[in-house]
């Protein structure tokens, strides 16, 4: 049996690991505007992308233009990406909705900081969770991922690109300032050790092609603009040919399909990590840098005789309901620590439906939730 090639190890910031993951996934187009604490992603992309074949980097005049640029790059056949933080994320919401309606695969990284408005530019927060889910108007599906350490920044960036391409949808990767600016040793996977998924392209003759035709998976094949297939792109509700429509049956068909292409693949999209949950009577549900505090708190609680466990969310939306229901089979208490006023705890309470006690720990002062704070609540049972 051949020995596995040793993986290259590097010390990297979380933001640097995002770039490594994006390049491994095949990203060849970045459009963005610098903003703390995401700026390193853009700065490193500016240096790295021009050195790869067909790599394109553009600094735009603002975040509105950045989203427009990566939508255009996606429609032209590129794997595209942008990175921002709170105020910039707000500016991107209208074009995010356009990308959802046009079914343009792309990755949007939001390194969360304190808000609202200019807020706490250099401090960590997790206040954009519900904005990531509902920030753009109308009923829409969205995939929102998270990372709690530097290795996950790389791994989840690759996952974000794969999901974007697989389901023809924008994918948001939510980080926080602590994770983005933590420096750790990580491993770069060798070629062939990780999946790289690229969008399905049409195989039929151009004259047969309908850009938004129904498929079994709900994901229509997507040619690049200029590849010989004619298609119309609009933010308006459209028919199978991509042209605007107000016919109720065509509106319903489109809305049903763009939701179904996500809903029927929850098993692939909803990613979590369980730590000692098999017999846990107190389960901490956490994400981002707070999940690291939670893991230590769970370990310390076990050492003190409390059956504690951790459900770490790598997918925030669609919310991992079945994984929460699984731990609820034994858990008497759920603890939800987060750096906001209680955004993810809303999802937990919705699934819990009064089965277990839900205790929240919330900080909005620009400081991380500490293991000691979480342990104190765990020990209360």
mmCIF file of N, CA and C in Angstrom, residues 150-239:
data_model
loop_
_atom_site.group_PDB
_atom_site.id
_atom_site.type_symbol
_atom_site.label_atom_id
_atom_site.label_comp_id
_atom_site.label_asym_id
_atom_site.label_seq_id
_atom_site.Cartn_x
_atom_site.Cartn_y
_atom_site.Cartn_z
ATOM 1 N N UNK A 150 -8.565 27.730 12.590
ATOM 2 C CA UNK A 150 -7.913 28.107 11.331
ATOM 3 C C UNK A 150 -7.991 26.978 10.304
ATOM 4 N N UNK A 151 -7.821 25.733 10.741
ATOM 5 C CA UNK A 151 -7.941 24.615 9.804
ATOM 6 C C UNK A 151 -9.337 24.580 9.189
ATOM 7 N N UNK A 152 -10.343 24.832 10.012
ATOM 8 C CA UNK A 152 -11.710 24.852 9.490
ATOM 9 C C UNK A 152 -11.930 26.007 8.522
ATOM 10 N N UNK A 153 -11.217 27.110 8.703
ATOM 11 C CA UNK A 153 -11.332 28.216 7.740
ATOM 12 C C UNK A 153 -10.979 27.733 6.342
ATOM 13 N N UNK A 154 -9.922 26.927 6.250
ATOM 14 C CA UNK A 154 -9.535 26.353 4.966
ATOM 15 C C UNK A 154 -10.577 25.330 4.492
ATOM 16 N N UNK A 155 -10.896 24.392 5.363
ATOM 17 C CA UNK A 155 -11.789 23.292 4.977
ATOM 18 C C UNK A 155 -13.180 23.790 4.610
ATOM 19 N N UNK A 156 -13.713 24.726 5.401
ATOM 20 C CA UNK A 156 -15.077 25.199 5.150
ATOM 21 C C UNK A 156 -15.145 26.134 3.949
ATOM 22 N N UNK A 157 -14.030 26.753 3.590
ATOM 23 C CA UNK A 157 -14.014 27.545 2.357
ATOM 24 C C UNK A 157 -14.131 26.617 1.144
ATOM 25 N N UNK A 158 -13.398 25.511 1.175
ATOM 26 C CA UNK A 158 -13.538 24.520 0.100
ATOM 27 C C UNK A 158 -14.975 24.011 0.051
ATOM 28 N N UNK A 159 -15.541 23.711 1.210
ATOM 29 C CA UNK A 159 -16.923 23.237 1.277
ATOM 30 C C UNK A 159 -17.889 24.277 0.726
ATOM 31 N N UNK A 160 -17.647 25.542 1.042
ATOM 32 C CA UNK A 160 -18.519 26.616 0.559
ATOM 33 C C UNK A 160 -18.526 26.669 -0.967
ATOM 34 N N UNK A 161 -17.350 26.570 -1.578
ATOM 35 C CA UNK A 161 -17.289 26.577 -3.040
ATOM 36 C C UNK A 161 -17.993 25.346 -3.611
ATOM 37 N N UNK A 162 -17.779 24.194 -3.006
ATOM 38 C CA UNK A 162 -18.410 22.975 -3.519
ATOM 39 C C UNK A 162 -19.925 23.059 -3.439
ATOM 40 N N UNK A 163 -20.449 23.577 -2.342
ATOM 41 C CA UNK A 163 -21.900 23.700 -2.208
ATOM 42 C C UNK A 163 -22.460 24.743 -3.164
ATOM 43 N N UNK A 164 -21.738 25.837 -3.347
ATOM 44 C CA UNK A 164 -22.179 26.860 -4.293
ATOM 45 C C UNK A 164 -22.309 26.276 -5.693
ATOM 46 N N UNK A 165 -21.310 25.503 -6.099
ATOM 47 C CA UNK A 165 -21.309 24.923 -7.436
ATOM 48 C C UNK A 165 -22.335 23.797 -7.562
ATOM 49 N N UNK A 166 -22.467 23.001 -6.527
ATOM 50 C CA UNK A 166 -23.359 21.847 -6.558
ATOM 51 C C UNK A 166 -24.824 22.260 -6.623
ATOM 52 N N UNK A 167 -25.155 23.338 -5.888
ATOM 53 C CA UNK A 167 -26.557 23.736 -5.787
ATOM 54 C C UNK A 167 -26.876 25.053 -6.500
ATOM 55 N N UNK A 168 -25.924 25.597 -7.243
ATOM 56 C CA UNK A 168 -26.134 26.845 -7.988
ATOM 57 C C UNK A 168 -26.716 27.916 -7.085
ATOM 58 N N UNK A 169 -25.979 28.264 -6.065
ATOM 59 C CA UNK A 169 -26.485 29.227 -5.093
ATOM 60 C C UNK A 169 -25.333 29.985 -4.451
ATOM 61 N N UNK A 170 -25.557 31.204 -3.992
ATOM 62 C CA UNK A 170 -24.554 31.866 -3.160
ATOM 63 C C UNK A 170 -24.411 31.116 -1.833
ATOM 64 N N UNK A 171 -23.209 31.040 -1.317
ATOM 65 C CA UNK A 171 -22.953 30.457 -0.001
ATOM 66 C C UNK A 171 -22.209 31.496 0.829
ATOM 67 N N UNK A 172 -22.701 31.711 2.044
ATOM 68 C CA UNK A 172 -22.076 32.665 2.959
ATOM 69 C C UNK A 172 -21.232 31.893 3.966
ATOM 70 N N UNK A 173 -19.992 32.324 4.142
ATOM 71 C CA UNK A 173 -19.126 31.780 5.184
ATOM 72 C C UNK A 173 -18.977 32.844 6.260
ATOM 73 N N UNK A 174 -19.558 32.585 7.434
ATOM 74 C CA UNK A 174 -19.502 33.533 8.543
ATOM 75 C C UNK A 174 -18.327 33.194 9.453
ATOM 76 N N UNK A 175 -17.399 34.119 9.558
ATOM 77 C CA UNK A 175 -16.309 34.005 10.523
ATOM 78 C C UNK A 175 -16.486 35.109 11.564
ATOM 79 N N UNK A 176 -15.596 35.151 12.525
ATOM 80 C CA UNK A 176 -15.578 36.262 13.478
ATOM 81 C C UNK A 176 -14.138 36.757 13.598
ATOM 82 N N UNK A 177 -13.969 37.924 14.175
ATOM 83 C CA UNK A 177 -12.630 38.533 14.209
ATOM 84 C C UNK A 177 -11.605 37.652 14.901
ATOM 85 N N UNK A 178 -11.998 36.946 15.955
ATOM 86 C CA UNK A 178 -11.057 36.096 16.674
ATOM 87 C C UNK A 178 -10.562 34.966 15.782
ATOM 88 N N UNK A 179 -11.474 34.255 15.148
ATOM 89 C CA UNK A 179 -11.091 33.148 14.264
ATOM 90 C C UNK A 179 -10.268 33.658 13.081
ATOM 91 N N UNK A 180 -10.670 34.789 12.518
ATOM 92 C CA UNK A 180 -9.986 35.332 11.344
ATOM 93 C C UNK A 180 -8.558 35.758 11.646
ATOM 94 N N UNK A 181 -8.297 36.184 12.889
ATOM 95 C CA UNK A 181 -6.977 36.711 13.247
ATOM 96 C C UNK A 181 -6.205 35.808 14.196
ATOM 97 N N UNK A 182 -6.685 34.582 14.381
ATOM 98 C CA UNK A 182 -5.914 33.584 15.120
ATOM 99 C C UNK A 182 -4.896 32.968 14.163
ATOM 100 N N UNK A 183 -3.659 32.793 14.643
ATOM 101 C CA UNK A 183 -2.625 32.167 13.819
ATOM 102 C C UNK A 183 -2.309 30.790 14.388
ATOM 103 N N UNK A 184 -2.438 29.756 13.560
ATOM 104 C CA UNK A 184 -2.204 28.381 13.980
ATOM 105 C C UNK A 184 -1.527 27.599 12.862
ATOM 106 N N UNK A 185 -0.946 26.475 13.230
ATOM 107 C CA UNK A 185 -0.401 25.571 12.223
ATOM 108 C C UNK A 185 -1.550 24.802 11.583
ATOM 109 N N UNK A 186 -1.572 24.757 10.258
ATOM 110 C CA UNK A 186 -2.594 24.005 9.533
ATOM 111 C C UNK A 186 -1.924 23.125 8.480
ATOM 112 N N UNK A 187 -2.669 22.151 8.013
ATOM 113 C CA UNK A 187 -2.197 21.276 6.944
ATOM 114 C C UNK A 187 -2.903 21.624 5.644
ATOM 115 N N UNK A 188 -2.125 21.717 4.570
ATOM 116 C CA UNK A 188 -2.700 21.903 3.244
ATOM 117 C C UNK A 188 -2.905 20.519 2.624
ATOM 118 N N UNK A 189 -4.131 20.169 2.275
ATOM 119 C CA UNK A 189 -4.361 18.838 1.707
ATOM 120 C C UNK A 189 -3.676 18.688 0.358
ATOM 121 N N UNK A 190 -3.211 17.474 0.084
ATOM 122 C CA UNK A 190 -2.600 17.195 -1.206
ATOM 123 C C UNK A 190 -3.674 17.033 -2.274
ATOM 124 N N UNK A 191 -3.280 17.209 -3.505
ATOM 125 C CA UNK A 191 -4.211 17.023 -4.621
ATOM 126 C C UNK A 191 -4.785 15.609 -4.563
ATOM 127 N N UNK A 192 -6.087 15.517 -4.699
ATOM 128 C CA UNK A 192 -6.750 14.221 -4.656
ATOM 129 C C UNK A 192 -7.262 13.833 -3.286
ATOM 130 N N UNK A 193 -6.897 14.596 -2.257
ATOM 131 C CA UNK A 193 -7.339 14.303 -0.893
ATOM 132 C C UNK A 193 -8.605 15.062 -0.503
ATOM 133 N N UNK A 194 -9.090 15.905 -1.382
ATOM 134 C CA UNK A 194 -10.291 16.676 -1.087
ATOM 135 C C UNK A 194 -11.140 16.778 -2.352
ATOM 136 N N UNK A 195 -12.435 16.953 -2.151
ATOM 137 C CA UNK A 195 -13.367 17.040 -3.279
ATOM 138 C C UNK A 195 -13.375 18.451 -3.862
ATOM 139 N N UNK A 196 -13.360 18.527 -5.168
ATOM 140 C CA UNK A 196 -13.588 19.800 -5.849
ATOM 141 C C UNK A 196 -14.747 19.585 -6.815
ATOM 142 N N UNK A 197 -15.839 20.259 -6.541
ATOM 143 C CA UNK A 197 -17.048 20.103 -7.355
ATOM 144 C C UNK A 197 -17.198 21.318 -8.257
ATOM 145 N N UNK A 198 -17.490 21.079 -9.512
ATOM 146 C CA UNK A 198 -17.744 22.165 -10.459
ATOM 147 C C UNK A 198 -19.154 22.035 -11.008
ATOM 148 N N UNK A 199 -19.735 23.162 -11.330
ATOM 149 C CA UNK A 199 -21.135 23.200 -11.783
ATOM 150 C C UNK A 199 -21.377 22.296 -12.979
ATOM 151 N N UNK A 200 -22.585 21.793 -13.066
ATOM 152 C CA UNK A 200 -22.997 20.977 -14.201
ATOM 153 C C UNK A 200 -23.253 21.888 -15.391
ATOM 154 N N UNK A 201 -22.702 21.536 -16.533
ATOM 155 C CA UNK A 201 -22.917 22.318 -17.754
ATOM 156 C C UNK A 201 -23.858 21.547 -18.679
ATOM 157 N N UNK A 202 -24.578 22.240 -19.546
ATOM 158 C CA UNK A 202 -25.543 21.548 -20.415
ATOM 159 C C UNK A 202 -24.859 20.630 -21.417
ATOM 160 N N UNK A 203 -25.500 19.514 -21.679
ATOM 161 C CA UNK A 203 -24.986 18.554 -22.662
ATOM 162 C C UNK A 203 -25.846 18.502 -23.911
ATOM 163 N N UNK A 204 -27.018 19.161 -23.863
ATOM 164 C CA UNK A 204 -27.914 19.152 -25.025
ATOM 165 C C UNK A 204 -27.494 20.221 -26.045
ATOM 166 N N UNK A 205 -27.980 20.134 -27.285
ATOM 167 C CA UNK A 205 -27.687 21.186 -28.271
ATOM 168 C C UNK A 205 -28.208 22.535 -27.783
ATOM 169 N N UNK A 206 -27.550 23.621 -28.152
ATOM 170 C CA UNK A 206 -27.960 24.949 -27.680
ATOM 171 C C UNK A 206 -29.426 25.278 -27.946
ATOM 172 N N UNK A 207 -29.959 24.807 -29.075
ATOM 173 C CA UNK A 207 -31.341 25.152 -29.402
ATOM 174 C C UNK A 207 -32.352 24.454 -28.486
ATOM 175 N N UNK A 208 -31.929 23.436 -27.763
ATOM 176 C CA UNK A 208 -32.828 22.745 -26.832
ATOM 177 C C UNK A 208 -32.734 23.301 -25.413
ATOM 178 N N UNK A 209 -31.761 24.121 -25.173
ATOM 179 C CA UNK A 209 -31.449 24.530 -23.812
ATOM 180 C C UNK A 209 -32.450 25.536 -23.249
ATOM 181 N N UNK A 210 -32.913 25.252 -22.018
ATOM 182 C CA UNK A 210 -33.732 26.190 -21.259
ATOM 183 C C UNK A 210 -33.013 26.441 -19.929
ATOM 184 N N UNK A 211 -32.590 27.679 -19.676
ATOM 185 C CA UNK A 211 -31.669 27.953 -18.573
ATOM 186 C C UNK A 211 -32.211 27.652 -17.177
ATOM 187 N N UNK A 212 -33.532 27.671 -17.008
ATOM 188 C CA UNK A 212 -34.091 27.417 -15.673
ATOM 189 C C UNK A 212 -35.104 26.274 -15.721
ATOM 190 N N UNK A 213 -34.768 25.267 -16.508
ATOM 191 C CA UNK A 213 -35.666 24.127 -16.655
ATOM 192 C C UNK A 213 -35.631 23.251 -15.403
ATOM 193 N N UNK A 214 -36.770 22.629 -15.114
ATOM 194 C CA UNK A 214 -36.879 21.717 -13.978
ATOM 195 C C UNK A 214 -35.979 20.503 -14.186
ATOM 196 N N UNK A 215 -35.329 20.069 -13.107
ATOM 197 C CA UNK A 215 -34.517 18.853 -13.128
ATOM 198 C C UNK A 215 -34.840 18.038 -11.881
ATOM 199 N N UNK A 216 -34.364 16.802 -11.843
ATOM 200 C CA UNK A 216 -34.622 15.946 -10.683
ATOM 201 C C UNK A 216 -34.051 16.575 -9.418
ATOM 202 N N UNK A 217 -32.846 17.100 -9.502
ATOM 203 C CA UNK A 217 -32.194 17.719 -8.345
ATOM 204 C C UNK A 217 -32.665 19.142 -8.107
ATOM 205 N N UNK A 218 -33.387 19.715 -9.069
ATOM 206 C CA UNK A 218 -33.804 21.097 -8.950
ATOM 207 C C UNK A 218 -32.726 22.086 -9.323
ATOM 208 N N UNK A 219 -31.604 21.587 -9.836
ATOM 209 C CA UNK A 219 -30.467 22.445 -10.185
ATOM 210 C C UNK A 219 -30.249 22.383 -11.698
ATOM 211 N N UNK A 220 -30.606 23.431 -12.435
ATOM 212 C CA UNK A 220 -30.425 23.408 -13.891
ATOM 213 C C UNK A 220 -28.943 23.479 -14.270
ATOM 214 N N UNK A 221 -28.564 22.863 -15.386
ATOM 215 C CA UNK A 221 -27.187 23.014 -15.867
ATOM 216 C C UNK A 221 -26.906 24.475 -16.218
ATOM 217 N N UNK A 222 -25.645 24.882 -16.077
ATOM 218 C CA UNK A 222 -25.291 26.296 -16.225
ATOM 219 C C UNK A 222 -24.097 26.461 -17.153
ATOM 220 N N UNK A 223 -24.328 26.973 -18.360
ATOM 221 C CA UNK A 223 -23.203 27.247 -19.254
ATOM 222 C C UNK A 223 -22.576 28.598 -18.922
ATOM 223 N N UNK A 224 -21.372 28.809 -19.391
ATOM 224 C CA UNK A 224 -20.754 30.128 -19.257
ATOM 225 C C UNK A 224 -21.273 31.032 -20.359
ATOM 226 N N UNK A 225 -21.443 32.306 -20.025
ATOM 227 C CA UNK A 225 -21.805 33.272 -21.062
ATOM 228 C C UNK A 225 -20.742 33.237 -22.158
ATOM 229 N N UNK A 226 -21.187 33.152 -23.387
ATOM 230 C CA UNK A 226 -20.247 33.100 -24.505
ATOM 231 C C UNK A 226 -19.916 31.694 -24.960
ATOM 232 N N UNK A 227 -20.508 30.688 -24.280
ATOM 233 C CA UNK A 227 -20.211 29.298 -24.642
ATOM 234 C C UNK A 227 -21.139 28.757 -25.718
ATOM 235 N N UNK A 228 -21.989 29.619 -26.283
ATOM 236 C CA UNK A 228 -22.865 29.190 -27.368
ATOM 237 C C UNK A 228 -24.298 28.935 -26.965
ATOM 238 N N UNK A 229 -24.587 29.046 -25.662
ATOM 239 C CA UNK A 229 -25.943 28.851 -25.182
ATOM 240 C C UNK A 229 -26.547 30.204 -24.825
ATOM 241 N N UNK A 230 -27.714 30.476 -25.369
ATOM 242 C CA UNK A 230 -28.355 31.757 -25.103
ATOM 243 C C UNK A 230 -29.182 31.651 -23.821
ATOM 244 N N UNK A 231 -28.973 32.613 -22.908
ATOM 245 C CA UNK A 231 -29.858 32.659 -21.747
ATOM 246 C C UNK A 231 -30.000 34.080 -21.232
ATOM 247 N N UNK A 232 -31.148 34.328 -20.656
ATOM 248 C CA UNK A 232 -31.494 35.651 -20.154
ATOM 249 C C UNK A 232 -31.407 35.632 -18.640
ATOM 250 N N UNK A 233 -30.776 36.663 -18.061
ATOM 251 C CA UNK A 233 -30.586 36.733 -16.619
ATOM 252 C C UNK A 233 -31.321 37.961 -16.083
ATOM 253 N N UNK A 234 -32.109 37.758 -15.044
ATOM 254 C CA UNK A 234 -32.869 38.860 -14.464
ATOM 255 C C UNK A 234 -33.122 38.598 -12.988
ATOM 256 N N UNK A 235 -33.328 39.665 -12.248
ATOM 257 C CA UNK A 235 -33.733 39.535 -10.854
ATOM 258 C C UNK A 235 -35.234 39.407 -10.713
ATOM 259 N N UNK A 236 -35.941 39.610 -11.816
ATOM 260 C CA UNK A 236 -37.390 39.432 -11.803
ATOM 261 C C UNK A 236 -37.742 37.950 -11.746
ATOM 262 N N UNK A 237 -38.899 37.653 -11.197
ATOM 263 C CA UNK A 237 -39.391 36.279 -11.253
ATOM 264 C C UNK A 237 -39.510 35.889 -12.717
ATOM 265 N N UNK A 238 -39.003 34.698 -13.074
ATOM 266 C CA UNK A 238 -38.886 34.360 -14.478
ATOM 267 C C UNK A 238 -39.379 32.951 -14.764
ATOM 268 N N UNK A 239 -39.591 32.693 -16.066
ATOM 269 C CA UNK A 239 -40.019 31.361 -16.490
ATOM 270 C C UNK A 239 -38.792 30.503 -16.778
#
